[in-house]
């Protein structure tokens, strides 16, 4: 156990001195050959094209009832290949189906916790090879985002006492890694009692879905946006807070009733009230630039063809200032 603690302490020291910035998307899957077409775990591991980035956001998709030895080895191999080159990883475990589709967690809580304990051990071991900057709590809900599932039916105090206890159990296990744990919703962060706990932070997977003053696709409840935005500013921002933007809103339920125009890279995304300002306001440390598609086009246009790089570089600098 003393040896494990030394590994965790050393890894956390490396993370503390390393900026995060853009977190490029990777994914590993159990049963990759069951997908149509077959999924290329090996390609996800070997790919070393990391423009403007030294951080990977990695989905780890497991399947209920499937042996996980291979996907565990794939993750550890990723750590061995990329960790020595200074790459950092932000993992999230989610459930999927044998055909590659995503799924919610199993109905049996003991099964879920067995997987949580398994991956806690994996993340502890992997820190001998790679810096894990933050672990997104995952496991529950679609995409591991703590919604629409057996044990994450609602957010915060709206969920049952039994489910809140289960969420705490999951978090308590993951925090044994010594790494910060990020929850999806501020309502859970508050209801579970983590306001003053710096090891428990948050990730936002729908930043600016309707622009800088919107609900971020339910991250901030539409009936009380101001309260929960302030909660994030007071308790989350600056604490390895990150995630990814999205562009799913049609404007319904949003303050101005209109969707955000991600295609307007000049006035909106790269403008005075755009993504750079949002990053600065919420002291965001990392961001997946691949979502929505228009933002991905902007990022890769710079990386591949040297287009609009001023905007991309300003985003990168803003993110790294908060790491």
mmCIF file of C-alpha atoms in Angstrom:
data_model
loop_
_atom_site.group_PDB
_atom_site.id
_atom_site.type_symbol
_atom_site.label_atom_id
_atom_site.label_comp_id
_atom_site.label_asym_id
_atom_site.label_seq_id
_atom_site.Cartn_x
_atom_site.Cartn_y
_atom_site.Cartn_z
ATOM 1 C CA UNK A 1 0.000 0.000 0.000
ATOM 2 C CA UNK A 2 2.900 2.360 0.778
ATOM 3 C CA UNK A 3 4.248 1.745 -2.734
ATOM 4 C CA UNK A 4 0.854 2.564 -4.240
ATOM 5 C CA UNK A 5 0.681 5.809 -2.281
ATOM 6 C CA UNK A 6 4.110 6.795 -3.601
ATOM 7 C CA UNK A 7 2.923 6.213 -7.154
ATOM 8 C CA UNK A 8 -0.218 8.273 -6.633
ATOM 9 C CA UNK A 9 1.690 11.109 -4.944
ATOM 10 C CA UNK A 10 4.272 11.267 -7.711
ATOM 11 C CA UNK A 11 1.614 11.259 -10.414
ATOM 12 C CA UNK A 12 -0.363 14.020 -8.734
ATOM 13 C CA UNK A 13 2.788 16.120 -8.488
ATOM 14 C CA UNK A 14 3.287 15.777 -12.247
ATOM 15 C CA UNK A 15 -0.313 16.791 -12.910
ATOM 16 C CA UNK A 16 -0.089 19.838 -10.672
ATOM 17 C CA UNK A 17 2.729 21.304 -12.775
ATOM 18 C CA UNK A 18 1.266 20.494 -16.191
ATOM 19 C CA UNK A 19 -1.220 22.593 -18.144
ATOM 20 C CA UNK A 20 -4.178 20.736 -19.654
ATOM 21 C CA UNK A 21 -5.631 22.877 -22.465
ATOM 22 C CA UNK A 22 -7.257 21.101 -25.388
ATOM 23 C CA UNK A 23 -8.171 17.489 -24.516
ATOM 24 C CA UNK A 24 -8.364 15.453 -27.714
ATOM 25 C CA UNK A 25 -10.959 12.678 -27.892
ATOM 26 C CA UNK A 26 -10.057 8.992 -27.852
ATOM 27 C CA UNK A 27 -12.168 5.919 -27.113
ATOM 28 C CA UNK A 28 -11.473 2.312 -26.182
ATOM 29 C CA UNK A 29 -14.153 -0.380 -26.403
ATOM 30 C CA UNK A 30 -14.734 -3.836 -25.053
ATOM 31 C CA UNK A 31 -15.482 -6.272 -27.894
ATOM 32 C CA UNK A 32 -14.251 -3.884 -30.616
ATOM 33 C CA UNK A 33 -14.789 -6.508 -33.306
ATOM 34 C CA UNK A 34 -18.521 -6.538 -32.521
ATOM 35 C CA UNK A 35 -18.936 -3.022 -33.891
ATOM 36 C CA UNK A 36 -19.903 -2.491 -37.525
ATOM 37 C CA UNK A 37 -17.385 -1.725 -38.879
ATOM 38 C CA UNK A 38 -14.981 -3.216 -36.307
ATOM 39 C CA UNK A 39 -13.602 -0.610 -33.929
ATOM 40 C CA UNK A 40 -9.873 0.060 -33.956
ATOM 41 C CA UNK A 41 -8.612 0.116 -30.368
ATOM 42 C CA UNK A 42 -5.053 -0.340 -31.629
ATOM 43 C CA UNK A 43 -5.336 2.776 -33.764
ATOM 44 C CA UNK A 44 -6.617 4.769 -30.811
ATOM 45 C CA UNK A 45 -3.553 3.686 -28.858
ATOM 46 C CA UNK A 46 -0.927 4.238 -31.562
ATOM 47 C CA UNK A 47 -2.220 7.598 -32.851
ATOM 48 C CA UNK A 48 0.294 10.243 -31.782
ATOM 49 C CA UNK A 49 -1.100 13.207 -33.765
ATOM 50 C CA UNK A 50 -1.689 15.652 -30.898
ATOM 51 C CA UNK A 51 -1.737 19.191 -32.352
ATOM 52 C CA UNK A 52 -2.048 21.998 -29.811
ATOM 53 C CA UNK A 53 -2.486 19.389 -27.082
ATOM 54 C CA UNK A 54 -0.784 17.099 -24.591
ATOM 55 C CA UNK A 55 -4.048 15.871 -23.019
ATOM 56 C CA UNK A 56 -6.415 13.068 -24.041
ATOM 57 C CA UNK A 57 -10.047 12.767 -22.987
ATOM 58 C CA UNK A 58 -10.715 9.031 -23.130
ATOM 59 C CA UNK A 59 -13.997 7.158 -23.085
ATOM 60 C CA UNK A 60 -13.591 3.579 -21.847
ATOM 61 C CA UNK A 61 -16.652 1.607 -22.928
ATOM 62 C CA UNK A 62 -17.218 -1.638 -21.041
ATOM 63 C CA UNK A 63 -19.982 -4.217 -21.456
ATOM 64 C CA UNK A 64 -21.925 -5.893 -18.676
ATOM 65 C CA UNK A 65 -20.906 -9.533 -18.388
ATOM 66 C CA UNK A 66 -17.893 -9.283 -20.711
ATOM 67 C CA UNK A 67 -14.370 -10.072 -19.625
ATOM 68 C CA UNK A 68 -12.467 -6.792 -19.290
ATOM 69 C CA UNK A 69 -8.900 -8.086 -19.363
ATOM 70 C CA UNK A 70 -8.260 -6.870 -22.922
ATOM 71 C CA UNK A 71 -9.653 -3.352 -22.535
ATOM 72 C CA UNK A 72 -7.739 -2.981 -19.271
ATOM 73 C CA UNK A 73 -4.560 -4.014 -21.062
ATOM 74 C CA UNK A 74 -5.392 -1.597 -23.906
ATOM 75 C CA UNK A 75 -5.694 1.293 -21.447
ATOM 76 C CA UNK A 76 -2.469 0.333 -19.704
ATOM 77 C CA UNK A 77 -0.731 0.066 -23.072
ATOM 78 C CA UNK A 78 -1.950 3.561 -23.957
ATOM 79 C CA UNK A 79 -0.443 4.744 -20.667
ATOM 80 C CA UNK A 80 2.879 3.022 -21.359
ATOM 81 C CA UNK A 81 3.093 4.389 -24.908
ATOM 82 C CA UNK A 82 2.081 7.993 -24.276
ATOM 83 C CA UNK A 83 2.846 8.724 -20.632
ATOM 84 C CA UNK A 84 6.639 8.920 -21.100
ATOM 85 C CA UNK A 85 6.036 11.535 -23.835
ATOM 86 C CA UNK A 86 4.255 13.856 -21.418
ATOM 87 C CA UNK A 87 0.705 13.028 -22.510
ATOM 88 C CA UNK A 88 -1.933 13.279 -19.770
ATOM 89 C CA UNK A 89 -5.268 11.459 -19.735
ATOM 90 C CA UNK A 90 -8.767 12.263 -18.473
ATOM 91 C CA UNK A 91 -10.697 8.959 -18.441
ATOM 92 C CA UNK A 92 -14.383 8.185 -18.089
ATOM 93 C CA UNK A 93 -15.809 4.659 -17.912
ATOM 94 C CA UNK A 94 -19.241 4.109 -19.427
ATOM 95 C CA UNK A 95 -21.308 1.085 -20.376
ATOM 96 C CA UNK A 96 -22.041 -0.058 -23.902
ATOM 97 C CA UNK A 97 -23.483 -2.936 -25.905
ATOM 98 C CA UNK A 98 -21.684 -5.696 -27.755
ATOM 99 C CA UNK A 99 -22.451 -3.976 -31.096
ATOM 100 C CA UNK A 100 -20.659 -0.793 -29.996
ATOM 101 C CA UNK A 101 -23.744 1.232 -29.032
ATOM 102 C CA UNK A 102 -23.826 2.957 -25.660
ATOM 103 C CA UNK A 103 -25.999 1.790 -22.748
ATOM 104 C CA UNK A 104 -26.895 2.661 -19.171
ATOM 105 C CA UNK A 105 -25.436 0.834 -16.193
ATOM 106 C CA UNK A 106 -26.577 -2.683 -15.139
ATOM 107 C CA UNK A 107 -29.612 -3.015 -12.883
ATOM 108 C CA UNK A 108 -27.584 -4.768 -10.196
ATOM 109 C CA UNK A 109 -25.692 -2.296 -8.004
ATOM 110 C CA UNK A 110 -23.159 -4.899 -6.873
ATOM 111 C CA UNK A 111 -22.211 -5.415 -10.524
ATOM 112 C CA UNK A 112 -21.665 -1.679 -10.981
ATOM 113 C CA UNK A 113 -19.520 -1.404 -7.872
ATOM 114 C CA UNK A 114 -17.432 -4.416 -8.881
ATOM 115 C CA UNK A 115 -16.590 -2.520 -12.075
ATOM 116 C CA UNK A 116 -15.900 0.694 -10.153
ATOM 117 C CA UNK A 117 -13.487 -1.150 -7.862
ATOM 118 C CA UNK A 118 -11.827 -2.836 -10.847
ATOM 119 C CA UNK A 119 -11.180 0.447 -12.645
ATOM 120 C CA UNK A 120 -10.096 2.215 -9.474
ATOM 121 C CA UNK A 121 -7.339 -0.394 -9.259
ATOM 122 C CA UNK A 122 -6.508 0.116 -12.947
ATOM 123 C CA UNK A 123 -6.238 3.886 -12.540
ATOM 124 C CA UNK A 124 -4.006 3.508 -9.486
ATOM 125 C CA UNK A 125 -1.684 1.152 -11.364
ATOM 126 C CA UNK A 126 -1.632 3.266 -14.548
ATOM 127 C CA UNK A 127 -0.298 6.284 -12.696
ATOM 128 C CA UNK A 128 3.107 4.606 -12.690
ATOM 129 C CA UNK A 129 3.165 5.366 -16.439
ATOM 130 C CA UNK A 130 0.875 8.323 -17.150
ATOM 131 C CA UNK A 131 -0.493 11.383 -15.382
ATOM 132 C CA UNK A 132 -4.258 11.151 -14.840
ATOM 133 C CA UNK A 133 -5.365 14.770 -14.542
ATOM 134 C CA UNK A 134 -8.932 14.137 -13.418
ATOM 135 C CA UNK A 135 -11.326 11.166 -13.557
ATOM 136 C CA UNK A 136 -14.841 11.875 -14.764
ATOM 137 C CA UNK A 137 -17.087 9.893 -12.430
ATOM 138 C CA UNK A 138 -18.921 8.028 -15.191
ATOM 139 C CA UNK A 139 -20.401 4.502 -14.866
ATOM 140 C CA UNK A 140 -23.985 5.770 -14.343
ATOM 141 C CA UNK A 141 -26.374 6.838 -17.080
ATOM 142 C CA UNK A 142 -26.104 7.272 -20.818
ATOM 143 C CA UNK A 143 -22.502 8.094 -21.800
ATOM 144 C CA UNK A 144 -21.656 7.816 -18.091
ATOM 145 C CA UNK A 145 -23.242 11.238 -17.598
ATOM 146 C CA UNK A 146 -25.441 10.467 -14.587
ATOM 147 C CA UNK A 147 -28.859 10.808 -16.180
ATOM 148 C CA UNK A 148 -31.686 8.669 -17.575
ATOM 149 C CA UNK A 149 -30.755 5.464 -15.758
ATOM 150 C CA UNK A 150 -31.451 3.086 -12.877
ATOM 151 C CA UNK A 151 -29.228 4.739 -10.286
ATOM 152 C CA UNK A 152 -29.113 8.263 -11.711
ATOM 153 C CA UNK A 153 -32.775 8.970 -12.289
ATOM 154 C CA UNK A 154 -32.604 12.636 -11.294
ATOM 155 C CA UNK A 155 -30.072 15.260 -10.256
ATOM 156 C CA UNK A 156 -29.252 16.444 -6.762
ATOM 157 C CA UNK A 157 -31.986 16.365 -4.130
ATOM 158 C CA UNK A 158 -34.517 15.278 -6.754
ATOM 159 C CA UNK A 159 -32.963 11.813 -6.818
ATOM 160 C CA UNK A 160 -33.895 9.259 -4.158
ATOM 161 C CA UNK A 161 -31.973 8.971 -0.891
ATOM 162 C CA UNK A 162 -30.957 5.457 -1.933
ATOM 163 C CA UNK A 163 -29.491 6.682 -5.221
ATOM 164 C CA UNK A 164 -27.689 9.531 -3.503
ATOM 165 C CA UNK A 165 -26.086 7.000 -1.164
ATOM 166 C CA UNK A 166 -25.035 4.885 -4.153
ATOM 167 C CA UNK A 167 -23.488 7.902 -5.863
ATOM 168 C CA UNK A 168 -21.470 8.669 -2.740
ATOM 169 C CA UNK A 169 -20.289 5.055 -2.584
ATOM 170 C CA UNK A 170 -19.105 5.237 -6.192
ATOM 171 C CA UNK A 171 -17.267 8.515 -5.574
ATOM 172 C CA UNK A 172 -15.656 7.258 -2.378
ATOM 173 C CA UNK A 173 -14.218 4.307 -4.252
ATOM 174 C CA UNK A 174 -12.857 6.394 -7.133
ATOM 175 C CA UNK A 175 -11.243 8.919 -4.840
ATOM 176 C CA UNK A 176 -8.918 6.156 -3.602
ATOM 177 C CA UNK A 177 -6.964 6.874 -6.792
ATOM 178 C CA UNK A 178 -5.807 10.165 -5.270
ATOM 179 C CA UNK A 179 -7.009 11.927 -8.433
ATOM 180 C CA UNK A 180 -9.692 14.603 -8.610
ATOM 181 C CA UNK A 181 -13.141 13.208 -9.458
ATOM 182 C CA UNK A 182 -15.465 15.220 -11.696
ATOM 183 C CA UNK A 183 -19.261 14.948 -11.409
ATOM 184 C CA UNK A 184 -21.521 15.879 -14.304
ATOM 185 C CA UNK A 185 -24.046 18.144 -12.554
ATOM 186 C CA UNK A 186 -23.681 20.928 -9.989
ATOM 187 C CA UNK A 187 -26.908 19.777 -8.320
ATOM 188 C CA UNK A 188 -25.273 16.431 -7.464
ATOM 189 C CA UNK A 189 -22.099 18.166 -6.329
ATOM 190 C CA UNK A 190 -24.099 20.193 -3.805
ATOM 191 C CA UNK A 191 -26.592 17.521 -2.693
ATOM 192 C CA UNK A 192 -23.811 15.019 -2.035
ATOM 193 C CA UNK A 193 -22.005 17.542 0.149
ATOM 194 C CA UNK A 194 -18.851 18.349 -1.807
ATOM 195 C CA UNK A 195 -18.968 22.165 -1.730
ATOM 196 C CA UNK A 196 -15.687 22.469 0.176
ATOM 197 C CA UNK A 197 -14.037 19.261 -1.056
ATOM 198 C CA UNK A 198 -11.374 20.178 -3.604
ATOM 199 C CA UNK A 199 -10.923 16.571 -4.704
ATOM 200 C CA UNK A 200 -14.463 16.545 -6.109
ATOM 201 C CA UNK A 201 -15.025 18.856 -9.065
ATOM 202 C CA UNK A 202 -17.303 18.838 -12.128
ATOM 203 C CA UNK A 203 -17.309 18.398 -15.891
ATOM 204 C CA UNK A 204 -19.723 20.143 -18.241
ATOM 205 C CA UNK A 205 -20.406 18.281 -21.480
ATOM 206 C CA UNK A 206 -22.641 20.874 -23.106
ATOM 207 C CA UNK A 207 -20.891 24.205 -22.640
ATOM 208 C CA UNK A 208 -22.505 27.121 -24.471
ATOM 209 C CA UNK A 209 -25.147 24.878 -26.039
ATOM 210 C CA UNK A 210 -27.364 27.953 -26.357
ATOM 211 C CA UNK A 211 -24.676 30.552 -25.927
ATOM 212 C CA UNK A 212 -22.919 31.949 -22.872
ATOM 213 C CA UNK A 213 -26.110 32.679 -20.906
ATOM 214 C CA UNK A 214 -28.050 29.461 -21.606
ATOM 215 C CA UNK A 215 -28.752 26.279 -19.657
ATOM 216 C CA UNK A 216 -25.861 24.282 -21.159
ATOM 217 C CA UNK A 217 -28.359 21.537 -22.019
ATOM 218 C CA UNK A 218 -29.629 21.094 -18.475
ATOM 219 C CA UNK A 219 -26.350 21.618 -16.662
ATOM 220 C CA UNK A 220 -28.074 24.690 -15.257
ATOM 221 C CA UNK A 221 -31.834 24.070 -14.736
ATOM 222 C CA UNK A 222 -33.918 26.402 -16.892
ATOM 223 C CA UNK A 223 -36.033 27.511 -13.909
ATOM 224 C CA UNK A 224 -32.988 28.672 -11.919
ATOM 225 C CA UNK A 225 -30.042 29.265 -14.231
ATOM 226 C CA UNK A 226 -28.567 32.095 -12.172
ATOM 227 C CA UNK A 227 -28.381 30.111 -8.918
ATOM 228 C CA UNK A 228 -26.550 27.162 -10.430
ATOM 229 C CA UNK A 229 -24.229 29.275 -12.541
ATOM 230 C CA UNK A 230 -23.232 31.067 -9.356
ATOM 231 C CA UNK A 231 -22.762 27.731 -7.601
ATOM 232 C CA UNK A 232 -20.290 26.680 -10.280
ATOM 233 C CA UNK A 233 -18.465 30.011 -10.071
ATOM 234 C CA UNK A 234 -18.220 29.720 -6.282
ATOM 235 C CA UNK A 235 -17.458 26.006 -5.896
ATOM 236 C CA UNK A 236 -16.218 24.519 -9.176
ATOM 237 C CA UNK A 237 -14.485 27.048 -11.430
ATOM 238 C CA UNK A 238 -10.715 26.960 -11.225
ATOM 239 C CA UNK A 239 -10.733 23.426 -9.795
ATOM 240 C CA UNK A 240 -9.719 21.403 -12.874
ATOM 241 C CA UNK A 241 -13.121 22.223 -14.379
ATOM 242 C CA UNK A 242 -13.619 21.262 -18.008
ATOM 243 C CA UNK A 243 -15.550 19.241 -20.554
ATOM 244 C CA UNK A 244 -16.789 20.011 -24.033
ATOM 245 C CA UNK A 245 -19.217 22.341 -25.810
ATOM 246 C CA UNK A 246 -22.206 21.054 -27.734
ATOM 247 C CA UNK A 247 -24.698 22.385 -30.247
ATOM 248 C CA UNK A 248 -27.943 20.491 -29.673
ATOM 249 C CA UNK A 249 -30.328 23.246 -28.601
ATOM 250 C CA UNK A 250 -33.165 24.566 -30.736
ATOM 251 C CA UNK A 251 -33.604 27.445 -28.307
ATOM 252 C CA UNK A 252 -36.596 25.956 -26.467
ATOM 253 C CA UNK A 253 -36.478 26.815 -22.776
ATOM 254 C CA UNK A 254 -33.489 29.114 -23.209
ATOM 255 C CA UNK A 255 -33.411 32.747 -22.011
ATOM 256 C CA UNK A 256 -33.340 34.254 -25.504
ATOM 257 C CA UNK A 257 -35.303 31.460 -27.208
ATOM 258 C CA UNK A 258 -32.737 30.925 -29.950
ATOM 259 C CA UNK A 259 -30.022 28.334 -30.598
ATOM 260 C CA UNK A 260 -26.379 29.349 -30.630
ATOM 261 C CA UNK A 261 -24.797 29.779 -34.057
ATOM 262 C CA UNK A 262 -21.608 27.751 -33.838
ATOM 263 C CA UNK A 263 -20.979 28.376 -37.536
ATOM 264 C CA UNK A 264 -20.446 32.092 -36.826
ATOM 265 C CA UNK A 265 -16.817 31.787 -35.856
ATOM 266 C CA UNK A 266 -16.075 35.503 -36.233
ATOM 267 C CA UNK A 267 -18.770 37.269 -34.186
ATOM 268 C CA UNK A 268 -19.948 34.408 -31.950
ATOM 269 C CA UNK A 269 -17.440 31.639 -31.227
ATOM 270 C CA UNK A 270 -14.307 33.780 -31.555
ATOM 271 C CA UNK A 271 -15.939 37.089 -30.676
ATOM 272 C CA UNK A 272 -15.917 39.208 -27.535
ATOM 273 C CA UNK A 273 -18.659 37.140 -25.875
ATOM 274 C CA UNK A 274 -17.585 33.800 -27.281
ATOM 275 C CA UNK A 275 -15.781 30.710 -26.100
ATOM 276 C CA UNK A 276 -12.596 32.438 -24.927
ATOM 277 C CA UNK A 277 -14.590 34.690 -22.611
ATOM 278 C CA UNK A 278 -16.607 31.702 -21.359
ATOM 279 C CA UNK A 279 -13.353 29.858 -20.566
ATOM 280 C CA UNK A 280 -12.066 32.869 -18.672
ATOM 281 C CA UNK A 281 -15.311 33.472 -16.777
ATOM 282 C CA UNK A 282 -15.538 29.879 -15.520
ATOM 283 C CA UNK A 283 -11.783 29.305 -15.267
ATOM 284 C CA UNK A 284 -12.031 26.208 -17.442
ATOM 285 C CA UNK A 285 -8.857 24.101 -17.579
ATOM 286 C CA UNK A 286 -9.548 21.664 -20.423
ATOM 287 C CA UNK A 287 -11.854 21.367 -23.401
ATOM 288 C CA UNK A 288 -12.541 18.771 -26.089
ATOM 289 C CA UNK A 289 -12.393 20.897 -29.279
ATOM 290 C CA UNK A 290 -14.035 18.245 -31.456
ATOM 291 C CA UNK A 291 -17.637 18.998 -30.472
ATOM 292 C CA UNK A 292 -19.824 20.432 -31.907
ATOM 293 C CA UNK A 293 -18.815 19.779 -35.500
ATOM 294 C CA UNK A 294 -18.354 23.468 -36.307
ATOM 295 C CA UNK A 295 -15.872 23.877 -33.449
ATOM 296 C CA UNK A 296 -14.076 20.742 -34.598
ATOM 297 C CA UNK A 297 -13.827 22.200 -38.098
ATOM 298 C CA UNK A 298 -12.334 25.374 -36.635
ATOM 299 C CA UNK A 299 -9.783 23.473 -34.529
ATOM 300 C CA UNK A 300 -8.697 21.010 -37.200
ATOM 301 C CA UNK A 301 -8.679 23.740 -39.825
ATOM 302 C CA UNK A 302 -5.958 25.371 -37.785
ATOM 303 C CA UNK A 303 -4.137 22.130 -36.958
ATOM 304 C CA UNK A 304 -4.214 20.741 -40.500
ATOM 305 C CA UNK A 305 -4.254 23.842 -42.713
ATOM 306 C CA UNK A 306 -3.155 26.767 -40.520
ATOM 307 C CA UNK A 307 -6.566 28.481 -40.804
ATOM 308 C CA UNK A 308 -8.095 30.725 -38.085
ATOM 309 C CA UNK A 309 -5.224 29.893 -35.751
ATOM 310 C CA UNK A 310 -5.467 33.174 -33.842
ATOM 311 C CA UNK A 311 -8.807 32.079 -32.371
ATOM 312 C CA UNK A 312 -7.577 28.552 -31.585
ATOM 313 C CA UNK A 313 -4.414 29.865 -29.962
ATOM 314 C CA UNK A 314 -6.397 32.300 -27.796
ATOM 315 C CA UNK A 315 -8.578 29.411 -26.607
ATOM 316 C CA UNK A 316 -5.492 27.328 -25.843
ATOM 317 C CA UNK A 317 -3.878 30.134 -23.870
ATOM 318 C CA UNK A 318 -7.076 30.766 -21.895
ATOM 319 C CA UNK A 319 -7.375 27.075 -20.984
ATOM 320 C CA UNK A 320 -3.752 26.712 -19.973
ATOM 321 C CA UNK A 321 -3.990 29.793 -17.762
ATOM 322 C CA UNK A 322 -6.547 27.897 -15.640
ATOM 323 C CA UNK A 323 -4.691 24.574 -15.331
#
